[in-house]
Structure formats: structure tokens, C-alpha cells
Short mmCIF file of C-alpha atoms and ligand atoms in Angstrom, two decimals:
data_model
loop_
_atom_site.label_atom_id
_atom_site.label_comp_id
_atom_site.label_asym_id
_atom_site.label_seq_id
_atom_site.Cartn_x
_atom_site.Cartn_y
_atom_site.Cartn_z
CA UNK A 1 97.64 87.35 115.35
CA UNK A 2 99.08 90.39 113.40
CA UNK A 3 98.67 92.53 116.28
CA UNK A 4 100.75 90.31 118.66
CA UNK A 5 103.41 89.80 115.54
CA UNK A 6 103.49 93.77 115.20
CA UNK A 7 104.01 94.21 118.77
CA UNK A 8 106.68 91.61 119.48
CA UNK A 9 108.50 93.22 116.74
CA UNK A 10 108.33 96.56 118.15
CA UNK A 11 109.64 94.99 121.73
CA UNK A 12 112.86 93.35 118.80
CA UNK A 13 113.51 96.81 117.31
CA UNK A 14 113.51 98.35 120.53
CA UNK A 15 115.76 96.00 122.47
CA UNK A 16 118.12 96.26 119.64
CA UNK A 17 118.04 100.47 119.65
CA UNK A 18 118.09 100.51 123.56
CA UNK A 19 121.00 97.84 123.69
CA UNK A 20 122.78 99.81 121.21
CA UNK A 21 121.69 103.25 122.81
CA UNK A 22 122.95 102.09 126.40
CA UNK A 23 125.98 100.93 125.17
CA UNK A 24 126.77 104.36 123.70
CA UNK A 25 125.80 105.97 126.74
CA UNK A 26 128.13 103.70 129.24
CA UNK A 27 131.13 104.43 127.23
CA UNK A 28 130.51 107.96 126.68
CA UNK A 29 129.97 108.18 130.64
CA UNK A 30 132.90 106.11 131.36
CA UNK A 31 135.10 108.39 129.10
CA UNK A 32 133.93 112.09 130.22
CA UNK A 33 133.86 110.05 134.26
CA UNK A 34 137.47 109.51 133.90
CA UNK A 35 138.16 113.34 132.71
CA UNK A 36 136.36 114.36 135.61
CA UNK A 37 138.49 112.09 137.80
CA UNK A 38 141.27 113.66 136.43
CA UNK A 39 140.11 117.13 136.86
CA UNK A 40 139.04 116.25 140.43
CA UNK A 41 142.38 114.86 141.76
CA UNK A 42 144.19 118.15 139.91
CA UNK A 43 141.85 120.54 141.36
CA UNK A 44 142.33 118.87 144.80
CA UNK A 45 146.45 118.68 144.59
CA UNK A 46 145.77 122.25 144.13
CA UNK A 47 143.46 123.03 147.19
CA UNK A 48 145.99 121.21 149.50
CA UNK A 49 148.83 123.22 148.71
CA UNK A 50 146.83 126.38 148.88
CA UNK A 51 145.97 124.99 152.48
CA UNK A 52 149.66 123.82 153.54
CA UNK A 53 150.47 127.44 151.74
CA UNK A 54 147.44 129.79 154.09
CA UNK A 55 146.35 127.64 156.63
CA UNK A 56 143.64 130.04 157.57
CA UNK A 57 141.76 129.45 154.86
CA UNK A 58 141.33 125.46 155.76
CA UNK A 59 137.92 126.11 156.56
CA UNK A 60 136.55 127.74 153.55
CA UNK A 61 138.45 124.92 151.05
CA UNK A 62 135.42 122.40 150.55
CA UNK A 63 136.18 119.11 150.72
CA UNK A 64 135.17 117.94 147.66
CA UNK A 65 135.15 119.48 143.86
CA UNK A 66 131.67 120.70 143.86
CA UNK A 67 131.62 121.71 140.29
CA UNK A 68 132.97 118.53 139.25
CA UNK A 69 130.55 116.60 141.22
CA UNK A 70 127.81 118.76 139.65
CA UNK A 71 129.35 118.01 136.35
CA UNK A 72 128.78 114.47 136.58
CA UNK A 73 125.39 114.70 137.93
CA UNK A 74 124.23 116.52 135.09
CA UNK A 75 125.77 113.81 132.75
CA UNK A 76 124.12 111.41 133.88
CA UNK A 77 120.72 112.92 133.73
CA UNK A 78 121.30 113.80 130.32
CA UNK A 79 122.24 110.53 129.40
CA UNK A 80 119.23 109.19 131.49
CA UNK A 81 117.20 111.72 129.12
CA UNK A 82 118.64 110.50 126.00
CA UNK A 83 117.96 107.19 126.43
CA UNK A 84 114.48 108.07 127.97
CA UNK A 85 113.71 109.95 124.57
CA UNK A 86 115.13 107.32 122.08
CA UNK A 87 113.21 105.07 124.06
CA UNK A 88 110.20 106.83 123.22
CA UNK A 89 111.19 107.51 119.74
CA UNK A 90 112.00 104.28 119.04
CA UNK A 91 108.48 102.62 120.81
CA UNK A 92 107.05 104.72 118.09
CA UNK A 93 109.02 104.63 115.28
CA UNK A 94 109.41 100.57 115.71
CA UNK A 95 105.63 99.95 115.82
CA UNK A 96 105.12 102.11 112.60
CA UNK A 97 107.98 100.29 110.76
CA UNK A 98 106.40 96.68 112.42
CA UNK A 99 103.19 97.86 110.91
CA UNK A 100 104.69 98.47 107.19
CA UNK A 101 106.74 95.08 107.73
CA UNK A 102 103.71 93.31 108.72
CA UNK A 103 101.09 94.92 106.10
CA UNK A 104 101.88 93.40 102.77
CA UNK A 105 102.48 89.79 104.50
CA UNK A 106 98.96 90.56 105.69
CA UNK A 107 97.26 91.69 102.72
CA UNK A 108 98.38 88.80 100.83
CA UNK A 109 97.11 86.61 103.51
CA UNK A 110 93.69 88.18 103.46
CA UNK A 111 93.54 87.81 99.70
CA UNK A 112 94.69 83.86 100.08
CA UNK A 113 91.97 83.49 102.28
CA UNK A 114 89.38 85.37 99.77
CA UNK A 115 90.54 82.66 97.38
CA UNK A 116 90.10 80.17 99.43
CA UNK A 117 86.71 81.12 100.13
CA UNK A 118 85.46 82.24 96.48
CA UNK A 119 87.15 78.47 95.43
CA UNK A 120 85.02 76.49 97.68
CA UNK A 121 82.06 78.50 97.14
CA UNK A 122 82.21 78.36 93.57
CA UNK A 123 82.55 74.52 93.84
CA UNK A 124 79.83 73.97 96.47
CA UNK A 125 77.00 74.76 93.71
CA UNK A 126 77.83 72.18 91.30
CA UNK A 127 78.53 69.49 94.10
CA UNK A 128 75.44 70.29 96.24
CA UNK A 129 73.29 70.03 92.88
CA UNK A 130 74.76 66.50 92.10
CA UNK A 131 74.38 65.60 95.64
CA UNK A 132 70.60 66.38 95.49
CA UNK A 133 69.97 64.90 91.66
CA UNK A 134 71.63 61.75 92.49
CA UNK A 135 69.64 61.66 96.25
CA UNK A 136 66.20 62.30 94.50
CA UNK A 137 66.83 59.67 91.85
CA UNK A 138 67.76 57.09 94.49
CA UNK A 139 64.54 57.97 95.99
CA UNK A 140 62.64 57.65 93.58
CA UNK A 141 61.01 53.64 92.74
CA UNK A 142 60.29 54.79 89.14
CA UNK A 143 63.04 55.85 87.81
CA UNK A 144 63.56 54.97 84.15
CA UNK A 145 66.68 54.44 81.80
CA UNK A 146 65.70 57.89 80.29
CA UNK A 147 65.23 59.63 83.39
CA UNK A 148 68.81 57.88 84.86
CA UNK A 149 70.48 59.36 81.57
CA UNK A 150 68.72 62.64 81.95
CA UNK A 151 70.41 62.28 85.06
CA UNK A 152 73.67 61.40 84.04
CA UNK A 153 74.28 64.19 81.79
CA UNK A 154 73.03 66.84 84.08
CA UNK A 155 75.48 65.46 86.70
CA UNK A 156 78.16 65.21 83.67
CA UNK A 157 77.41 69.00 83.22
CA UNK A 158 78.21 69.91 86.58
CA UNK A 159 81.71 67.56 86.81
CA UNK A 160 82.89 69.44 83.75
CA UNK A 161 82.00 72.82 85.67
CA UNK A 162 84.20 71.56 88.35
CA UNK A 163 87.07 70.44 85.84
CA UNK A 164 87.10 73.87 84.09
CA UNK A 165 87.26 75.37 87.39
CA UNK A 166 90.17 73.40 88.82
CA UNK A 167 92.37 73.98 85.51
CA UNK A 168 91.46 77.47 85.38
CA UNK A 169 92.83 76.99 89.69
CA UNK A 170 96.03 75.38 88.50
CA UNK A 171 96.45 78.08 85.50
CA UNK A 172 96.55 80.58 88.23
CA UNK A 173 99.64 78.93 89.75
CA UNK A 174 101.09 78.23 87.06
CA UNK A 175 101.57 82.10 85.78
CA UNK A 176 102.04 83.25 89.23
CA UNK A 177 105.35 81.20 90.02
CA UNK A 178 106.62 82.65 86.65
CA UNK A 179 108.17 80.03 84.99
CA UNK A 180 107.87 80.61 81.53
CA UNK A 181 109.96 79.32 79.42
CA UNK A 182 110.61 82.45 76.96
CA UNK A 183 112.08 83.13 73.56
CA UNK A 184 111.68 85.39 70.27
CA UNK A 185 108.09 85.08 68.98
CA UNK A 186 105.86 87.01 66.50
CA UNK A 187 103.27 88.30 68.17
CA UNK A 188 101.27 88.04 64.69
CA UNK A 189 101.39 84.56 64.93
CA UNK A 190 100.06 84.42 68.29
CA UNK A 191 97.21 86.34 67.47
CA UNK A 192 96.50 84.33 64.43
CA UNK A 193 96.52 80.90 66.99
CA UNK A 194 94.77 82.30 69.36
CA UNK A 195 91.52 83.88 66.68
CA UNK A 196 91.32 80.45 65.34
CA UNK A 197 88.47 80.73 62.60
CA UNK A 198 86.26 83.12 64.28
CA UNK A 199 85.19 85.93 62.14
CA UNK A 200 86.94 89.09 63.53
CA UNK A 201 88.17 91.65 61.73
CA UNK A 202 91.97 91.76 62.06
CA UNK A 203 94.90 93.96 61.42
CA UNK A 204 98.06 92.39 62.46
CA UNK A 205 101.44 93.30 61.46
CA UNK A 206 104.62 91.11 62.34
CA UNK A 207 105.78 92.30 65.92
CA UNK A 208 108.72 90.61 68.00
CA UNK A 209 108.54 89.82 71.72
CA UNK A 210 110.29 87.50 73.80
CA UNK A 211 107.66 85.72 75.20
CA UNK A 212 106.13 82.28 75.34
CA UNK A 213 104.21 81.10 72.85
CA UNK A 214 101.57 79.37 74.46
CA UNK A 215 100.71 81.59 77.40
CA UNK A 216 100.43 84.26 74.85
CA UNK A 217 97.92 82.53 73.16
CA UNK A 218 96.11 81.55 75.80
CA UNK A 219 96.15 85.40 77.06
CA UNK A 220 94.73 86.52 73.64
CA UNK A 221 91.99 83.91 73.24
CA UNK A 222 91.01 85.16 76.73
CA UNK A 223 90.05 88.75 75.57
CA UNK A 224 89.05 87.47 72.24
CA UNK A 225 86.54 84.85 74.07
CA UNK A 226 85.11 88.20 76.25
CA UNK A 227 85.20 90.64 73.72
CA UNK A 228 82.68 88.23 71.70
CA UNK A 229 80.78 86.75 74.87
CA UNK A 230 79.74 90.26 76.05
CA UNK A 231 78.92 91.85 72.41
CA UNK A 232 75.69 91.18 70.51
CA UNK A 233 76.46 89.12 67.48
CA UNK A 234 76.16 91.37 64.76
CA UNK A 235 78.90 93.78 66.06
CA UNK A 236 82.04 93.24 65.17
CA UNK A 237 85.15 92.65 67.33
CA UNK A 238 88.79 93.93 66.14
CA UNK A 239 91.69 92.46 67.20
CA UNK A 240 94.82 94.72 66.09
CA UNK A 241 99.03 93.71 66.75
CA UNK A 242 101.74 95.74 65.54
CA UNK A 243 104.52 97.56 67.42
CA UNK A 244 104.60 95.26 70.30
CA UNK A 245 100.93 96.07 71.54
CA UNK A 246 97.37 93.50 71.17
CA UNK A 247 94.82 95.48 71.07
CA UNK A 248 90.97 93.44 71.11
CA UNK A 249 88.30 96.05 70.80
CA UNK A 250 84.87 95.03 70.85
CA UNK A 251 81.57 96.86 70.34
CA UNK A 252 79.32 95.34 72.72
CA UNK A 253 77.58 95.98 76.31
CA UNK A 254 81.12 97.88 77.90
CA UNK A 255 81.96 97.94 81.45
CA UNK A 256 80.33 100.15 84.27
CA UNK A 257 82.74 102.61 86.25
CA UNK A 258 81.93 100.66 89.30
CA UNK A 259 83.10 97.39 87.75
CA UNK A 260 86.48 98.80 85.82
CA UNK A 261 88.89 98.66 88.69
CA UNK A 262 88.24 95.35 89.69
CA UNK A 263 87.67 93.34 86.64
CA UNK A 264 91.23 92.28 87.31
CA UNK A 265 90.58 90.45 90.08
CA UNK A 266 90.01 86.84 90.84
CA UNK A 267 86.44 85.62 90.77
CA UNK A 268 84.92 89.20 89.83
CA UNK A 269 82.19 89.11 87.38
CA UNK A 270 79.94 91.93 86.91
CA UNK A 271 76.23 91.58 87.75
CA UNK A 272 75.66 91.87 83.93
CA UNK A 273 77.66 88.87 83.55
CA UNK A 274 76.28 86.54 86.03
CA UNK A 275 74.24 84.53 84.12
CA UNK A 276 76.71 83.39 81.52
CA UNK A 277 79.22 81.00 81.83
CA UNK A 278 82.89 81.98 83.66
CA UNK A 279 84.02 82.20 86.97
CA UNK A 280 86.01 85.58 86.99
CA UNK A 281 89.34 83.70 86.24
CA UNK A 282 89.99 84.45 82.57
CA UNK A 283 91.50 88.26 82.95
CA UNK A 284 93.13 87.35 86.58
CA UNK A 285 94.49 84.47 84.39
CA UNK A 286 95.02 86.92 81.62
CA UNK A 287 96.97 89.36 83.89
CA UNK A 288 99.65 86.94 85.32
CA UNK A 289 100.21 86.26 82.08
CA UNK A 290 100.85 89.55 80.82
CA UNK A 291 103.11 90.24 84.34
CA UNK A 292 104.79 87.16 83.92
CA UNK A 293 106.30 89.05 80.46
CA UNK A 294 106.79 92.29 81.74
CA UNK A 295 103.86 93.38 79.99
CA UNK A 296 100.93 95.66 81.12
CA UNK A 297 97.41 95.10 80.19
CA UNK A 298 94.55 97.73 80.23
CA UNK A 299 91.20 98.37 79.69
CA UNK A 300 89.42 101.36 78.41
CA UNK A 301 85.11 101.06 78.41
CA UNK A 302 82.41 102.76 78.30
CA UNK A 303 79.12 101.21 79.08
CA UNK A 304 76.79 100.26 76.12
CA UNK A 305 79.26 101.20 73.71
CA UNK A 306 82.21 98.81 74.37
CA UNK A 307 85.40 98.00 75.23
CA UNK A 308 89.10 98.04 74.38
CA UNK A 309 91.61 95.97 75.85
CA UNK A 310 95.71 96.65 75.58
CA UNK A 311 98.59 95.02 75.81
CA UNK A 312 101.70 96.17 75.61
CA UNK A 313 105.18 94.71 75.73
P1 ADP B 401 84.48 85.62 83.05
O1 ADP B 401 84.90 84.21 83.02
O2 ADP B 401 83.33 85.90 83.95
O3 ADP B 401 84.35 86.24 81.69
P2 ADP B 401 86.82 87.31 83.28
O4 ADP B 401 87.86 87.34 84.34
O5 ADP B 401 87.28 86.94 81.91
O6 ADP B 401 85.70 86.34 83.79
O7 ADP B 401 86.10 88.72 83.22
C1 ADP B 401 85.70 89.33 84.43
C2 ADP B 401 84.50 90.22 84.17
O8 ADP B 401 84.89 91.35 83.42
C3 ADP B 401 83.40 89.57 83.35
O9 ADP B 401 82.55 88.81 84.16
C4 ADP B 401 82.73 90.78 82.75
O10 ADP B 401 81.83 91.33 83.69
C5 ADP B 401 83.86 91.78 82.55
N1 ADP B 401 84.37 91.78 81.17
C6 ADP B 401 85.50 91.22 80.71
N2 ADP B 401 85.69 91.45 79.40
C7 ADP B 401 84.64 92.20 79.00
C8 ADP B 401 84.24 92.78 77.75
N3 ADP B 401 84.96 92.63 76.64
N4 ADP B 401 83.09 93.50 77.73
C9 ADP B 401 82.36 93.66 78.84
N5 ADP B 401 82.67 93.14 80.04
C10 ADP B 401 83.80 92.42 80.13
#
């Protein structure tokens, strides 16, 4: 489909350059043609009064103005060259600059259709396994009120899956259209919210943004929520805020080289992390957040020793 875009776009830019190119070339042909003209018909005046003037040299006067003749000649095949090589040119040129025009429009499809993909798959699991619970249970003649209720709240387990999964689906749109409603906030206050009453160690110092409130929170709790999930409990986490930068650092199992540059993305979890709960939303999430206030957010890990997560406004 791109290809076929890309190349009827090259066939746009060239009609355009070669419309434009032979219009150039007709009126620079139709002005030098009508010099020649004029040239010609002097140059001819001339020749017949040299002949009414020495009749015997009638025969050697040509009959037309060869070098005029030639002149056009040679005008036109330059022109015809011209044209030939901004044809060229242009073929070139025009697919190259189709190609750029084309290429982000194409990435971004590519990575809609990666979503697309990780979303269903990522919903499959929990509805195939309440599929087959609730098909074995129908099937089977015993079943008992303790066995339906087992039942129940393993199927329960798997709808909540699915609701954290669609809100974390409509949090991603939500940040990505960017629009925040923004004003002055403390950034201390933020991070307060957004600890809650675990035991962290924090240093924060009144910083002002203009930011929302909310998001902000929600961005924080995000690396708070990490920095705890992937450190062993007796290590402690510090979350520091002063001149318009969040810092959570966190002692725990770190991030491999591999993993660093795409932690970022949606749905990427490292293998370490695949058996606890998340679907790779929470820093994509956390991200869009961060862009929506003109922020940047970074990471710096090392593996077994931990991480440190920044962002600054
Ligand atoms: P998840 O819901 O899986 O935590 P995130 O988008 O929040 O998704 O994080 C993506 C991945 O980045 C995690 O699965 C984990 O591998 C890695 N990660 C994020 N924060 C940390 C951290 N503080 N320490 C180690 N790994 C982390």
C-alpha cells in the first residue's frame, strides 16, 4: 500500500516539476525563436541587396540563414536536454522526498497496529481462561456451591484483569490527545499525594510547575509503585523533589542494558518482570504524561543494584 502511495506521489511531484519545467522551456524558446526571426529576416534583407548589388555572386548566397537555422536547432536540443535531466532529477529526487513524506505516517501505522495486536493478546488470556472455567463447570454434574464460588472469584479475578487493562487503554488516550487542563502546582504536594503512607524515605522541597495536578500524581505513583514492586523489601526507595525535578531512586533488582531503551514502550516488560502483575502500560502511561507537560523523564540503572528515575520540568 505504501509502495503504491510513494510512487503515485512521485508521478504528483513530477507532473508538477515537468509542467512547470516545460512551461519555462516554451517561453524561453518562443522568446530567443522570435530573435532569431528577427535576425533571419535582417540577415536576408541584407543578402538580397548584396545580390541586386553583384549579381554574380547569386549563386554562392544560400538561401537560407544557415547559422540561424543551426542556432535554433541547438536550442531546442538543449532545451530537450534540460527537461530530459530535470526529468531524471526530479524521478529521483520526488521518490526520496515521497519516501520521507510517507515514513512517519507509516511508522505510526505500524506501531497502531503493534497496539492493536499486544491489546488483544493481552486480553485473550483472561477471556480464554473464563471461557474454559465456566465450560468445565457446566460440564461438570457435581458441581457444588463451593466449587461454583471458587469459580466465581477466579472468573472475578480475571474481569478485574480486563478492567485494569481497559483503563490503563483509555489512560493512554487520554495523555496522548493532550488535554490537560494546567495551572501553578507544588510539585511537593504532588509527591506527598501520590506516596500516600508508604514508608519511603523522602526529601521534598516546595517546587512550582504548571502542570496538572492529577496526572502528576498519577505519573509519580507510577514510578513509586515500580521502584517498590521491583526492590526487595528491606531496601529502601527515595523519592526526592526540589528545583523542578522528581527524582524516585530505588535499590532493588535494576534494569539490564538490553531492556533500558525500551522500557518506554507500550506493553514492554522485562523477562524479570513477567511473572508479576502489569502489562507494560505504567511508564508508556508515565511518559505521555510527562510529554504532555513539556517534561522529560529518564532512567539511569544498573542491574542488581537499582534504579533512578528523573523528571524534569
Ligand atoms: P509494568 O506494569 O510491567 O510495571 P511499566 O511500564 O511500569 O510496566 O514498566 C515496564 C518495565 O520496566 C517493567 O516490566 C520492568 O521490567 C521495568 N521497570 C520499570 N521500573 C523499574 C524499576 N524501578 N526497577 C526495575 N525495573 C523496572
Amino acid at each position: 500500500m505504501f509502495k503504491e502511495a510513494r510512487l503515485n506521489l512521485t508521478v504528483w511531484y513530477l507532473a508538477i516539476i515537468m509542467t512547470l519545467s516545460a512551461s519555462f522551456s516554451a517561453v524561453i524558446y518562443y522568446g530567443i525563436n522570435s530573435e532569431l526571426r528577427r535576425i533571419e529576416h535582417v540577415q536576408k534583407i541584407r543578402l538580397q541587396r548584396l545580390v541586386v548589388t553583384f549579381p554574380h555572386l547569386a549563386e554562392f548566397v544560400p538561401q537560407e540563414v544557415e547559422a540561424v537555422a543551426e542556432a535554433r536547432h541547438k536550442l531546442l536540443v538543449t532545451l530537450g536536454f534540460i527537461n530530459l535531466s530535470i526529468l531524471i532529477l526530479a524521478g529521483g529526487g520526488g521518490y526520496f522526498l515521497a519516501g520521507q513524506t510517507l515514513d512517519p505516517i507509516k511508522r505510526n501505522m505500524d506501531e497502531q497496529k503493534t497496539f492493536v495486536s499486544d491489546a488483544s493478546h493481552e486480553l485473550r488470556t483472561p477471556i480464554t481462561s473464563i471461557r474454559t472455567e465456566i465450560e468445565v463447570s457446566l460440564r461438570d454434574k457435581n458441581l457444588n456451591l463451593s466449587d461454583a464460588k471458587k469459580q466465581l472469584k477466579s472468573t472475578l479475578e480475571d474481569i478485574i484483569k480486563m478492567q485494569s487493562l481497559a483503563n490503563y487503554l483509555l489512560e493512554l488516550n487520554k495523555y496522548d490527545n493532550k488535554k490537560l487542563e494546567m495551572k501553578k502546582i507544588d510539585l511537593k504536594k504532588v509527591a506527598e499525594e501520590a506516596v500516600g503512607k508508604r514508608k519511603l524515605v523522602k526529601n521534598f522541597k516546595s517546587t512550582f510547575v504548571k502542570g496538572n495536578h492529577e496526572a502528576l500524581v498519577e505519573m509519580v505513583s507510577t514510578l513509586v509503585d515500580n521502584a517498590l514492586k521491583f526492590s526487595p523489601k528491606d531496601k529502601k526507595v527515595i523519592v526526592n523533589v526540589s528545583k523542578k525535578k522528581i527524582k524516585v531512586i530505588d535499590k532493588g533488582i535494576g534494569i539490564s542494558r538490553e531492556d533500558l531503551p525500551h522500557i518506554f514502550d507500550r506493553f514492554y516488560r522485562s523477562d524479570k518482570s513477567r511473572g508479576t502483575e502489569g502489562y507494560g502500560l505504567g511508564l508508556s502511561i508515565a511518559k505521555s504524561i510527562a510529554v504532555a507537560h513539556g517534561a522529560s523523564i529518564s532512567v539511569k540503572s544498573q542491574p542488581g543494584r537499582g534504579s533512578e528515575f528523573t523528571v524534569s520540568f
